[in-house]
Tab-separated table of C-alpha atoms in Angstrom:
chain	number	residue	atom	x	y	z
A	30	GLU	CA	35.943	29.418	-54.034
A	31	ASP	CA	34.895	31.412	-56.738
A	32	LYS	CA	37.951	33.242	-58.663
A	33	VAL	CA	39.046	35.928	-61.026
A	34	VAL	CA	42.270	36.532	-62.818
A	35	GLN	CA	43.241	39.381	-64.293
A	36	SER	CA	46.304	40.099	-66.969
A	37	PRO	CA	48.385	41.915	-67.736
A	38	LEU	CA	49.351	43.385	-64.530
A	39	SER	CA	50.509	46.356	-65.954
A	40	LEU	CA	50.754	47.734	-69.322
A	41	VAL	CA	51.890	50.947	-71.100
A	42	VAL	CA	50.624	52.476	-74.132
A	43	HIS	CA	51.068	55.415	-76.213
A	44	GLU	CA	47.942	57.142	-76.928
A	45	GLY	CA	46.054	55.807	-80.309
A	46	ASP	CA	46.934	52.332	-79.412
A	47	THR	CA	44.372	49.989	-79.119
A	48	VAL	CA	44.503	48.088	-75.795
A	49	THR	CA	42.997	44.440	-75.266
A	50	LEU	CA	42.840	43.335	-71.237
A	51	ASN	CA	41.964	40.051	-70.638
A	52	CYS	CA	39.786	38.229	-67.223
A	53	SER	CA	39.256	34.846	-66.457
A	54	TYR	CA	36.827	33.342	-64.339
A	55	GLU	CA	36.274	30.078	-62.211
A	56	VAL	CA	32.465	30.739	-60.411
A	57	THR	CA	30.045	28.365	-59.308
A	58	ASN	CA	26.474	29.055	-61.412
A	59	PHE	CA	27.927	31.807	-63.029
A	60	ARG	CA	25.374	34.856	-63.516
A	61	SER	CA	27.324	37.829	-64.905
A	62	LEU	CA	30.584	39.243	-65.615
A	63	LEU	CA	31.416	43.021	-64.524
A	64	TRP	CA	34.126	45.371	-65.422
A	65	TYR	CA	34.928	48.400	-63.764
A	66	LYS	CA	37.539	51.480	-64.143
A	67	GLN	CA	39.218	52.726	-61.145
A	68	GLU	CA	41.145	55.842	-61.413
A	69	LYS	CA	41.861	57.914	-58.013
A	70	LYS	CA	39.464	56.405	-56.030
A	71	ALA	CA	36.475	54.728	-56.202
A	72	PRO	CA	35.654	51.988	-59.075
A	73	THR	CA	33.168	52.920	-61.767
A	74	PHE	CA	31.263	50.999	-63.445
A	75	LEU	CA	31.421	50.111	-67.161
A	76	PHE	CA	29.807	46.700	-68.531
A	77	MET	CA	27.736	43.737	-67.398
A	78	LEU	CA	27.951	40.711	-69.224
A	79	THR	CA	25.516	38.175	-68.789
A	80	SER	CA	24.356	35.003	-71.224
A	81	SER	CA	21.965	36.977	-72.811
A	82	GLY	CA	24.127	39.794	-73.121
A	83	ILE	CA	27.783	38.011	-74.250
A	84	GLU	CA	28.290	41.294	-76.300
A	85	LYS	CA	29.009	45.236	-74.909
A	86	LYS	CA	30.154	48.535	-76.186
A	87	SER	CA	30.356	52.246	-75.048
A	88	GLY	CA	32.590	54.472	-77.590
A	89	ARG	CA	35.579	53.487	-77.474
A	90	LEU	CA	35.454	50.569	-75.387
A	91	SER	CA	34.076	47.384	-75.959
A	92	SER	CA	33.884	43.877	-74.290
A	93	ILE	CA	32.944	40.609	-75.014
A	94	LEU	CA	32.269	36.934	-73.032
A	95	ASP	CA	32.929	33.734	-73.693
A	96	LYS	CA	31.356	31.392	-71.618
A	97	LYS	CA	32.890	28.533	-72.895
A	98	GLU	CA	35.977	29.406	-72.647
A	99	LEU	CA	35.281	30.865	-69.111
A	100	PHE	CA	36.554	34.577	-70.070
A	101	SER	CA	36.356	37.772	-71.193
A	102	ILE	CA	38.196	40.938	-72.757
A	103	LEU	CA	37.799	44.741	-72.387
A	104	ASN	CA	38.871	46.335	-75.522
A	105	ILE	CA	39.556	50.136	-75.741
A	106	THR	CA	40.612	51.348	-78.906
A	107	ALA	CA	41.865	55.261	-79.628
A	108	THR	CA	42.968	55.419	-76.311
A	109	GLN	CA	43.771	58.515	-74.293
A	110	THR	CA	45.640	59.703	-71.448
A	111	GLY	CA	41.810	59.590	-69.303
A	112	ASP	CA	42.310	56.173	-69.935
A	113	SER	CA	44.439	55.340	-67.718
A	114	ALA	CA	43.538	53.524	-64.874
A	115	ILE	CA	43.144	50.438	-63.419
A	116	TYR	CA	40.289	47.897	-64.748
A	117	LEU	CA	38.753	45.234	-62.756
A	118	CYS	CA	36.471	42.590	-63.576
A	119	ALA	CA	34.005	41.046	-61.087
A	120	ALA	CA	31.921	37.970	-60.734
A	121	PRO	CA	28.921	37.529	-58.089
A	122	ASN	CA	28.582	34.244	-56.506
A	123	ASN	CA	26.037	32.008	-56.929
A	124	ALA	CA	23.407	34.016	-54.205
A	125	GLY	CA	24.492	37.205	-56.225
A	126	ASN	CA	25.562	38.994	-53.476
A	127	MET	CA	29.432	39.352	-53.504
A	128	LEU	CA	31.760	40.407	-56.100
A	129	THR	CA	35.092	38.415	-56.378
A	130	PHE	CA	37.423	40.985	-57.746
A	131	GLY	CA	40.097	39.955	-59.704
A	132	GLY	CA	43.631	41.792	-59.425
A	133	GLY	CA	42.875	44.233	-61.853
A	134	THR	CA	45.143	45.818	-64.686
A	135	ARG	CA	47.054	48.923	-64.661
A	136	LEU	CA	46.748	50.790	-67.461
A	137	MET	CA	48.813	53.585	-68.448
A	138	VAL	CA	48.549	55.476	-71.719
A	139	LYS	CA	51.319	57.920	-72.413
A	140	PRO	CA	51.236	61.043	-74.330
B	22	ASP	CA	29.404	60.539	-59.427
B	23	SER	CA	27.863	57.252	-58.104
B	24	GLY	CA	25.372	58.573	-55.834
B	25	VAL	CA	26.536	56.261	-52.843
B	26	THR	CA	28.386	58.914	-49.784
B	27	GLN	CA	31.071	57.838	-47.974
B	28	THR	CA	31.954	59.577	-44.812
B	29	PRO	CA	34.942	60.381	-43.950
B	30	LYS	CA	37.269	60.788	-46.951
B	31	HIS	CA	40.375	59.814	-44.883
B	32	LEU	CA	40.959	58.543	-41.359
B	33	ILE	CA	44.425	58.801	-39.046
B	34	THR	CA	44.108	56.522	-35.890
B	35	ALA	CA	46.451	54.928	-33.386
B	36	THR	CA	46.837	50.927	-33.219
B	37	GLY	CA	44.060	49.970	-30.404
B	38	GLN	CA	42.069	52.319	-31.181
B	39	ARG	CA	37.905	52.019	-32.782
B	40	VAL	CA	36.820	53.745	-35.663
B	41	THR	CA	33.270	54.223	-37.502
B	42	LEU	CA	32.632	54.540	-41.035
B	43	ARG	CA	29.577	55.633	-42.704
B	44	CYS	CA	27.952	54.762	-46.039
B	45	SER	CA	24.937	56.292	-47.641
B	46	PRO	CA	23.658	54.220	-50.803
B	47	ARG	CA	22.520	55.888	-53.908
B	48	SER	CA	18.411	56.300	-53.087
B	49	GLY	CA	15.948	53.565	-53.596
B	50	ASP	CA	18.899	51.072	-53.185
B	51	LEU	CA	18.128	48.471	-50.328
B	52	SER	CA	21.536	46.685	-50.163
B	53	VAL	CA	24.833	48.017	-48.751
B	54	TYR	CA	27.746	46.465	-49.412
B	55	TRP	CA	31.851	46.733	-47.534
B	56	TYR	CA	34.984	45.807	-49.154
B	57	GLN	CA	38.580	46.410	-48.129
B	58	GLN	CA	41.148	47.243	-50.522
B	59	SER	CA	44.873	46.805	-49.507
B	60	LEU	CA	47.375	46.767	-51.803
B	61	ASP	CA	48.592	43.129	-51.302
B	62	GLN	CA	44.759	41.804	-51.092
B	63	GLY	CA	42.401	43.670	-53.861
B	64	LEU	CA	39.022	44.612	-53.136
B	65	GLN	CA	37.486	41.896	-51.007
B	66	PHE	CA	34.408	41.340	-49.851
B	67	LEU	CA	33.298	42.079	-45.895
B	68	ILE	CA	29.912	42.219	-45.635
B	69	GLN	CA	26.242	42.915	-46.650
B	70	TYR	CA	23.243	44.354	-45.596
B	71	TYR	CA	19.717	44.296	-47.135
B	72	ASN	CA	16.945	46.310	-45.533
B	73	GLY	CA	18.561	46.606	-42.469
B	74	GLU	CA	19.698	42.480	-41.783
B	75	GLU	CA	22.715	41.016	-42.788
B	76	ARG	CA	22.882	38.893	-45.886
B	77	ALA	CA	26.254	37.806	-46.701
B	78	LYS	CA	29.560	37.548	-45.132
B	79	GLY	CA	32.632	37.430	-46.250
B	80	ASN	CA	36.559	37.466	-44.693
B	81	ILE	CA	35.137	40.313	-42.136
B	82	LEU	CA	37.370	39.903	-38.995
B	83	GLU	CA	35.328	39.777	-35.701
B	84	ARG	CA	36.629	43.200	-34.863
B	85	PHE	CA	35.010	44.504	-37.399
B	86	SER	CA	30.927	44.970	-37.568
B	87	ALA	CA	28.475	46.638	-39.787
B	88	GLN	CA	25.081	47.890	-39.399
B	89	GLN	CA	22.071	49.090	-41.765
B	90	PHE	CA	19.675	51.749	-40.282
B	91	PRO	CA	16.021	52.009	-41.146
B	92	ASP	CA	16.768	55.303	-43.127
B	93	LEU	CA	19.402	52.593	-45.148
B	94	HIS	CA	22.528	54.074	-44.177
B	95	SER	CA	25.037	51.617	-42.950
B	96	GLU	CA	28.212	52.129	-40.570
B	97	LEU	CA	31.245	49.609	-40.325
B	98	ASN	CA	32.906	49.435	-36.962
B	99	LEU	CA	36.392	49.047	-37.382
B	100	SER	CA	38.161	48.151	-33.687
B	101	SER	CA	40.912	47.215	-31.675
B	102	LEU	CA	42.972	48.929	-34.850
B	103	GLU	CA	46.316	47.143	-36.321
B	104	LEU	CA	48.722	48.236	-38.354
B	105	GLY	CA	47.936	45.440	-40.838
B	106	ASP	CA	43.958	47.062	-40.893
B	107	SER	CA	45.270	50.357	-42.742
B	108	ALA	CA	43.620	50.151	-46.108
B	109	LEU	CA	40.704	51.567	-48.269
B	110	TYR	CA	37.024	50.735	-47.202
B	111	PHE	CA	34.309	51.117	-49.799
B	112	CYS	CA	30.850	50.841	-49.296
B	113	ALA	CA	28.694	49.281	-52.410
B	114	SER	CA	25.027	49.915	-52.846
B	115	GLY	CA	22.658	47.511	-55.560
B	116	GLN	CA	19.476	46.626	-55.471
B	117	GLY	CA	20.341	42.879	-54.642
B	118	THR	CA	19.295	41.210	-57.765
B	119	GLU	CA	20.944	42.419	-60.535
B	120	ASN	CA	24.217	42.488	-59.784
B	121	ILE	CA	25.484	45.587	-59.978
B	122	GLN	CA	27.453	47.336	-57.132
B	123	TYR	CA	27.882	51.121	-57.242
B	124	PHE	CA	30.976	52.449	-55.099
B	125	GLY	CA	31.333	55.342	-52.972
B	126	ALA	CA	34.578	57.011	-53.143
B	127	GLY	CA	36.040	55.468	-50.562
B	128	THR	CA	37.708	56.064	-46.740
B	129	ARG	CA	40.915	55.526	-46.095
B	130	LEU	CA	42.027	54.376	-42.998
B	131	SER	CA	45.480	54.716	-41.951
B	132	VAL	CA	46.855	53.297	-38.683
B	133	LEU	CA	49.474	54.570	-36.893
């Protein structure tokens, strides 16, 4: 059974801080790892990391994948209050038709 | 806005009742996925449809069923509702090939 575990469970930081969120995975026939941001409701897609794309960056957010150690991290630099959300990582199954999600990291950024 | 539309946003009903949740995928997406998110279980995959056919089943109860219509919209039917079915139900859509799934805003179901 595929498994995705995220840590920490929650994090409280102040604006301007840098945070690192962790995601470890055990999946059969790794295809990719996805990061989502969930604010009020819908998870919104951030990054997809694959064997051929192990590092992604968008503005203050960046993510890397370590296929050997089976984990990924999501970095957010110069955090803002708008970064407050639950961050989810997920891995598709072997057939690529279902995502197994981690439990999420709840990030709160205080002014 | 992900382009995935779910209705209704909220649903309040009683135990034993039946409800239908609706989802319209992003333009061009053939796959629709349904997920349940509860406080204690996180996001759990329920079922996938691809171009009208069921493709994968996850932890979906027998009281729940889904279908995808020729116009590619999908419905999730929940029957004989129990208190424990109260949750957020998300629909996602994708191409079915590159693994990225785009989520709708969800339907919050409250069973009283």
